[in-house]
Amino acid sequence: MVKSYNIAVMGGDGTGPEVVAEGLKVINAAEAKYAFKLNLTKFDFGGERYMKTGETIPDSAIEEFRKFDSIFLGAIGHPDVKPGILEKGILLNIRFKLDQYINLRPVKLFPNVDTPLKDKKPEDIDFVVIRENSGGIYTGMGGATMVGTKDEVATHVMAYTRPVVDRCLKFAYEFAKKRNSKKKMLTLVHKTNVLTYCGDLWMRAYTEMGNKYYPDIKQDYNHVDATTMWFVKQPEYYDVIVTENLFGDIITDLAAMIQGGLGVAAGGNINPEGVSMFEPMGGSAPKYTGKNVINPIAAIMAGAMMLDYIGEEKAAKAIEKAVIDSLLSGKLKSMSAGRMGMGTREVGDLVASYVK
Ligand code: IPM
Ligand code: MN
């Protein structure tokens, strides 16, 4: 029996649609072999539409998304739209309204991919960051007063409730438990030496849950500033990391660089009980739009993550293997846009050929 899934596809801005097309091409190559089919519905939300209509994304569309099995996103961000409008109006809006409270970022150095870290090999860079994706400073609490005067005051509040912390920790502990690694370690990343309220909440919740329900998972804690240091010096230390929203945002960009750049980094915005959204981390890269030069590997890996989440684990594994085989073939000269030695579509073709 062929299983079918309804997928909302949002190519978005810049090179988003190009890389999403390659992600879908590779999935398409896996469909027959693994007996599933994606029914795609395309949505054109993004900068172009915003400039024409003044609308980012209507609530009705977000409601419609609830009926899908998953959302596949390219990139949001347009050079002619003021920063913040599309990010808040589309990306964060979807994350919040669909309660995608986990941002899952596998950090894996694939073979034949250059890392800026001297002497680090694929076996040294293989961890996962679980970023809380619905709370903290991103909730937007705060305000400004006396704006423009010499005494201007602005606040932005890092707000967390125990349930929001607990649900993220539960996901992280479960993930660490199921992850196929020898370390079986969950590192909490925070800044408990300064953020004594939020840090204390995370630390107590983390310790209590671990002691009570996950005695086999090794508990570990790093300050966020030290974490950036260890990512560079000793990435092999990590297994699974759990952290709050803003810290997670920052360390996952650093993590993307050590795994070979934005051309390969994929992520998932996950609601374990609802509709999730998968995306390459690269952004819209407007200057490369339409030139067939952007690297689609991140989008292809985002597609694999999506398959894994909707229940097509075998196809997801096959796509990851096809990516690795493509890299091992030595045909791709670099992970950077314009220097791959082949075009966006040709990379898609290559990976698809290994899936078949
Ligand atoms: C990310 C991005 C977003 C974030 C922006 C575009 C709002 O940087 O997905 O990491 O800060 O979460
Ligand atoms: Mn970010």
Short mmCIF file of C-alpha atoms in Angstrom, two decimals, residues 61-329:
data_model
loop_
_atom_site.label_atom_id
_atom_site.label_comp_id
_atom_site.label_asym_id
_atom_site.label_seq_id
_atom_site.Cartn_x
_atom_site.Cartn_y
_atom_site.Cartn_z
CA ALA A 61 -3.61 30.16 6.08
CA ILE A 62 -2.11 29.16 9.39
CA GLU A 63 -5.40 27.47 10.25
CA GLU A 64 -5.22 25.66 6.92
CA PHE A 65 -1.69 24.47 7.74
CA ARG A 66 -3.14 22.52 10.67
CA LYS A 67 -4.67 20.07 8.22
CA PHE A 68 -1.33 19.16 6.66
CA ASP A 69 1.05 16.41 7.69
CA SER A 70 3.97 18.81 7.50
CA ILE A 71 5.25 22.09 6.10
CA PHE A 72 8.32 22.35 3.89
CA LEU A 73 9.83 25.84 3.95
CA GLY A 74 12.53 27.38 1.77
CA ALA A 75 13.51 30.74 3.24
CA ILE A 76 11.93 33.93 4.48
CA GLY A 77 13.65 37.32 4.09
CA HIS A 78 13.64 39.98 1.36
CA PRO A 79 16.18 42.79 0.85
CA ASP A 80 13.42 45.35 0.11
CA VAL A 81 11.39 44.60 3.23
CA LYS A 82 12.41 46.09 6.55
CA PRO A 83 14.05 43.48 8.80
CA GLY A 84 11.65 41.92 11.26
CA ILE A 85 8.43 42.21 9.26
CA LEU A 86 8.64 38.92 7.40
CA GLU A 87 10.59 37.13 10.12
CA LYS A 88 8.02 38.01 12.77
CA GLY A 89 5.02 38.08 10.46
CA ILE A 90 5.64 34.72 8.79
CA LEU A 91 8.31 32.55 10.37
CA LEU A 92 7.81 33.33 14.06
CA ASN A 93 4.07 33.65 13.54
CA ILE A 94 3.86 30.09 12.21
CA ARG A 95 6.19 28.75 14.92
CA PHE A 96 4.09 30.34 17.66
CA LYS A 97 0.60 29.71 16.32
CA LEU A 98 1.34 26.08 15.47
CA ASP A 99 3.18 25.78 18.77
CA GLN A 100 6.30 24.35 17.19
CA TYR A 101 8.08 24.42 20.49
CA ILE A 102 11.18 22.50 19.49
CA ASN A 103 13.85 23.63 17.08
CA LEU A 104 15.83 20.55 16.19
CA ARG A 105 19.26 21.10 14.68
CA PRO A 106 21.41 18.08 13.88
CA VAL A 107 25.04 19.15 13.63
CA LYS A 108 26.92 16.61 11.59
CA LEU A 109 30.03 17.01 9.50
CA PHE A 110 29.58 14.91 6.38
CA PRO A 111 32.57 13.34 4.62
CA ASN A 112 34.38 15.51 2.08
CA VAL A 113 32.88 18.65 3.62
CA ASP A 114 35.36 21.27 4.79
CA THR A 115 35.12 22.48 8.34
CA PRO A 116 37.02 25.57 9.45
CA LEU A 117 38.14 23.58 12.50
CA LYS A 118 41.64 22.31 11.97
CA ASP A 119 42.07 18.54 12.36
CA LYS A 120 38.40 17.82 13.07
CA LYS A 121 36.88 14.87 11.23
CA PRO A 122 33.29 13.72 10.64
CA GLU A 123 33.48 11.51 13.74
CA ASP A 124 34.32 14.59 15.85
CA ILE A 125 31.35 16.69 14.79
CA ASP A 126 28.15 14.80 15.36
CA PHE A 127 25.73 16.22 17.88
CA VAL A 128 22.22 17.61 18.06
CA VAL A 129 21.02 20.91 19.45
CA ILE A 130 17.49 21.05 20.80
CA ARG A 131 16.51 24.68 21.01
CA GLU A 132 13.37 25.73 22.88
CA ASN A 133 11.43 27.45 20.11
CA SER A 134 8.37 29.07 21.67
CA GLY A 135 9.41 31.05 24.73
CA GLY A 136 12.07 33.25 26.28
CA ILE A 137 12.91 36.60 24.77
CA TYR A 138 11.11 35.60 21.57
CA THR A 139 7.73 35.97 23.28
CA GLY A 140 8.24 39.71 22.77
CA MET A 141 7.39 40.92 26.28
CA GLY A 142 8.87 44.28 27.08
CA GLY A 143 8.69 47.82 25.89
CA ALA A 144 10.36 51.13 25.48
CA THR A 145 9.79 54.48 27.04
CA MET A 146 11.17 57.98 26.60
CA VAL A 147 12.27 56.86 23.15
CA GLY A 148 14.64 59.33 21.55
CA THR A 149 15.41 61.14 24.80
CA LYS A 150 18.74 60.89 26.59
CA ASP A 151 17.15 58.63 29.21
CA GLU A 152 15.48 56.20 26.84
CA VAL A 153 14.66 52.84 28.43
CA ALA A 154 14.04 49.55 26.60
CA THR A 155 13.32 46.12 28.02
CA HIS A 156 12.96 42.71 26.49
CA VAL A 157 11.94 40.02 28.92
CA MET A 158 13.16 36.44 28.94
CA ALA A 159 9.96 34.76 30.07
CA TYR A 160 9.65 31.05 30.82
CA THR A 161 6.99 29.02 32.56
CA ARG A 162 7.67 25.66 34.13
CA PRO A 163 5.42 23.78 31.66
CA VAL A 164 7.17 25.34 28.66
CA VAL A 165 10.55 24.37 30.11
CA ASP A 166 9.34 20.89 31.05
CA ARG A 167 7.90 20.01 27.66
CA CYS A 168 11.15 20.99 25.97
CA LEU A 169 13.23 19.02 28.45
CA LYS A 170 11.01 15.98 28.02
CA PHE A 171 11.54 16.07 24.28
CA ALA A 172 15.29 16.44 24.82
CA TYR A 173 15.60 13.59 27.30
CA GLU A 174 13.53 11.31 25.07
CA PHE A 175 15.66 12.30 22.11
CA ALA A 176 18.88 11.57 24.01
CA LYS A 177 17.48 8.23 25.12
CA LYS A 178 16.61 7.15 21.58
CA ARG A 179 19.67 8.57 19.90
CA ASN A 180 22.12 6.00 18.77
CA SER A 181 25.22 7.22 20.59
CA LYS A 182 27.56 5.82 23.17
CA LYS A 183 27.65 8.98 25.24
CA LYS A 184 23.98 9.09 26.25
CA MET A 185 24.53 12.59 27.56
CA LEU A 186 22.24 15.59 27.63
CA THR A 187 24.01 18.91 28.13
CA LEU A 188 21.92 21.79 29.42
CA VAL A 189 23.24 25.10 28.08
CA HIS A 190 22.32 28.30 29.91
CA LYS A 191 23.87 31.15 31.83
CA THR A 192 23.02 30.22 35.40
CA ASN A 193 25.82 32.35 36.82
CA VAL A 194 24.07 35.53 35.72
CA LEU A 195 20.49 34.66 34.73
CA THR A 196 19.74 33.39 38.18
CA TYR A 197 15.94 33.31 37.77
CA CYS A 198 15.52 31.68 34.36
CA GLY A 199 18.71 29.69 34.76
CA ASP A 200 17.55 28.35 38.10
CA LEU A 201 14.19 27.33 36.64
CA TRP A 202 15.86 25.44 33.77
CA MET A 203 18.44 23.83 36.02
CA ARG A 204 15.96 22.58 38.61
CA ALA A 205 13.53 21.31 36.00
CA TYR A 206 16.37 19.60 34.14
CA THR A 207 17.81 17.92 37.24
CA GLU A 208 14.46 16.84 38.65
CA MET A 209 13.28 15.32 35.39
CA GLY A 210 16.59 13.59 34.75
CA ASN A 211 16.85 12.13 38.25
CA LYS A 212 13.29 10.93 38.26
CA TYR A 213 12.69 9.60 34.76
CA TYR A 214 16.01 9.34 32.93
CA PRO A 215 18.60 7.89 35.29
CA ASP A 216 20.48 6.38 32.32
CA ILE A 217 21.09 9.72 30.66
CA LYS A 218 24.22 11.45 31.88
CA GLN A 219 23.48 14.98 33.08
CA ASP A 220 25.81 17.77 32.09
CA TYR A 221 25.78 21.54 32.17
CA ASN A 222 27.68 24.25 30.22
CA HIS A 223 27.41 28.01 30.34
CA VAL A 224 26.49 29.34 26.91
CA ASP A 225 29.64 31.43 26.51
CA ALA A 226 31.81 28.44 27.33
CA THR A 227 29.77 26.35 24.89
CA THR A 228 30.87 28.52 21.97
CA MET A 229 34.44 27.92 23.05
CA TRP A 230 33.98 24.14 23.26
CA PHE A 231 32.23 24.00 19.86
CA VAL A 232 35.49 25.20 18.38
CA LYS A 233 37.96 23.43 20.62
CA GLN A 234 36.29 20.11 21.34
CA PRO A 235 33.02 19.52 19.45
CA GLU A 236 33.44 15.76 19.95
CA TYR A 237 32.49 16.32 23.58
CA TYR A 238 28.80 16.80 22.77
CA ASP A 239 25.96 14.36 22.24
CA VAL A 240 22.64 16.18 22.72
CA ILE A 241 22.33 19.79 23.87
CA VAL A 242 19.16 21.40 25.20
CA THR A 243 18.89 25.15 25.58
CA GLU A 244 16.55 28.11 25.72
CA ASN A 245 15.44 30.01 22.61
CA LEU A 246 17.92 32.87 22.13
CA PHE A 247 20.98 30.95 23.25
CA GLY A 248 19.91 28.19 20.89
CA ASP A 249 19.55 30.65 18.03
CA ILE A 250 23.09 31.86 18.54
CA ILE A 251 24.90 28.58 19.10
CA THR A 252 23.19 26.85 16.18
CA ASP A 253 24.63 29.40 13.74
CA LEU A 254 28.10 28.66 15.09
CA ALA A 255 27.26 24.97 14.86
CA ALA A 256 26.24 25.41 11.20
CA MET A 257 29.65 26.82 10.41
CA ILE A 258 31.57 23.96 11.99
CA GLN A 259 29.46 21.42 10.08
CA GLY A 260 30.40 23.04 6.80
CA GLY A 261 28.21 26.11 6.47
CA LEU A 262 24.65 27.11 5.77
CA GLY A 263 24.65 25.12 2.55
CA VAL A 264 24.40 21.89 4.54
CA ALA A 265 22.61 22.82 7.79
CA ALA A 266 18.97 21.78 8.11
CA GLY A 267 16.49 22.25 10.91
CA GLY A 268 13.04 21.33 12.07
CA ASN A 269 10.46 23.44 13.90
CA ILE A 270 8.64 20.69 15.67
CA ASN A 271 5.35 20.36 17.45
CA PRO A 272 5.51 16.73 18.58
CA GLU A 273 1.72 16.69 18.93
CA GLY A 274 0.92 18.79 15.86
CA VAL A 275 2.19 20.13 12.55
CA SER A 276 5.92 20.64 12.13
CA MET A 277 7.91 22.68 9.63
CA PHE A 278 11.28 21.82 8.12
CA GLU A 279 13.73 24.26 6.57
CA PRO A 280 17.29 24.70 5.36
CA MET A 281 19.09 27.18 7.61
CA GLY A 282 20.64 29.16 4.77
CA GLY A 283 18.25 32.07 4.45
CA SER A 284 17.05 33.59 1.19
CA ALA A 285 20.52 34.55 -0.18
CA PRO A 286 18.98 37.13 -2.55
CA LYS A 287 22.13 37.78 -4.56
CA TYR A 288 22.20 34.18 -5.76
CA THR A 289 18.52 34.04 -6.73
CA GLY A 290 17.76 32.36 -10.04
CA LYS A 291 21.41 31.70 -10.84
CA ASN A 292 21.42 27.93 -10.20
CA VAL A 293 24.44 28.32 -7.90
CA ILE A 294 23.06 27.85 -4.38
CA ASN A 295 23.76 24.62 -2.52
CA PRO A 296 20.56 22.57 -2.07
CA ILE A 297 22.02 20.00 0.34
CA ALA A 298 20.56 21.73 3.41
CA ALA A 299 17.11 21.68 1.82
CA ILE A 300 17.55 18.05 0.80
CA MET A 301 18.47 17.20 4.40
CA ALA A 302 15.48 19.22 5.65
CA GLY A 303 13.34 17.08 3.35
CA ALA A 304 14.88 13.95 4.87
CA MET A 305 14.13 15.24 8.38
CA MET A 306 10.56 15.85 7.33
CA LEU A 307 10.21 12.29 6.06
CA ASP A 308 11.66 10.97 9.28
CA TYR A 309 9.06 12.92 11.25
CA ILE A 310 6.03 11.96 9.22
CA GLY A 311 6.95 8.29 9.57
CA GLU A 312 9.05 7.46 6.49
CA GLU A 313 12.22 6.72 8.43
CA LYS A 314 13.66 4.37 5.82
CA ALA A 315 13.33 6.90 3.04
CA ALA A 316 14.86 9.55 5.31
CA LYS A 317 17.86 7.32 5.98
CA ALA A 318 18.19 6.56 2.28
CA ILE A 319 18.29 10.26 1.44
CA GLU A 320 20.92 10.94 4.07
CA LYS A 321 22.96 8.07 2.64
CA ALA A 322 22.49 9.43 -0.88
CA VAL A 323 23.80 12.81 0.29
CA ILE A 324 26.83 11.13 1.82
CA ASP A 325 27.39 9.04 -1.33
CA SER A 326 27.17 12.19 -3.46
CA LEU A 327 29.78 13.86 -1.29
CA LEU A 328 31.99 10.78 -1.36
CA SER A 329 31.81 10.78 -5.16
#
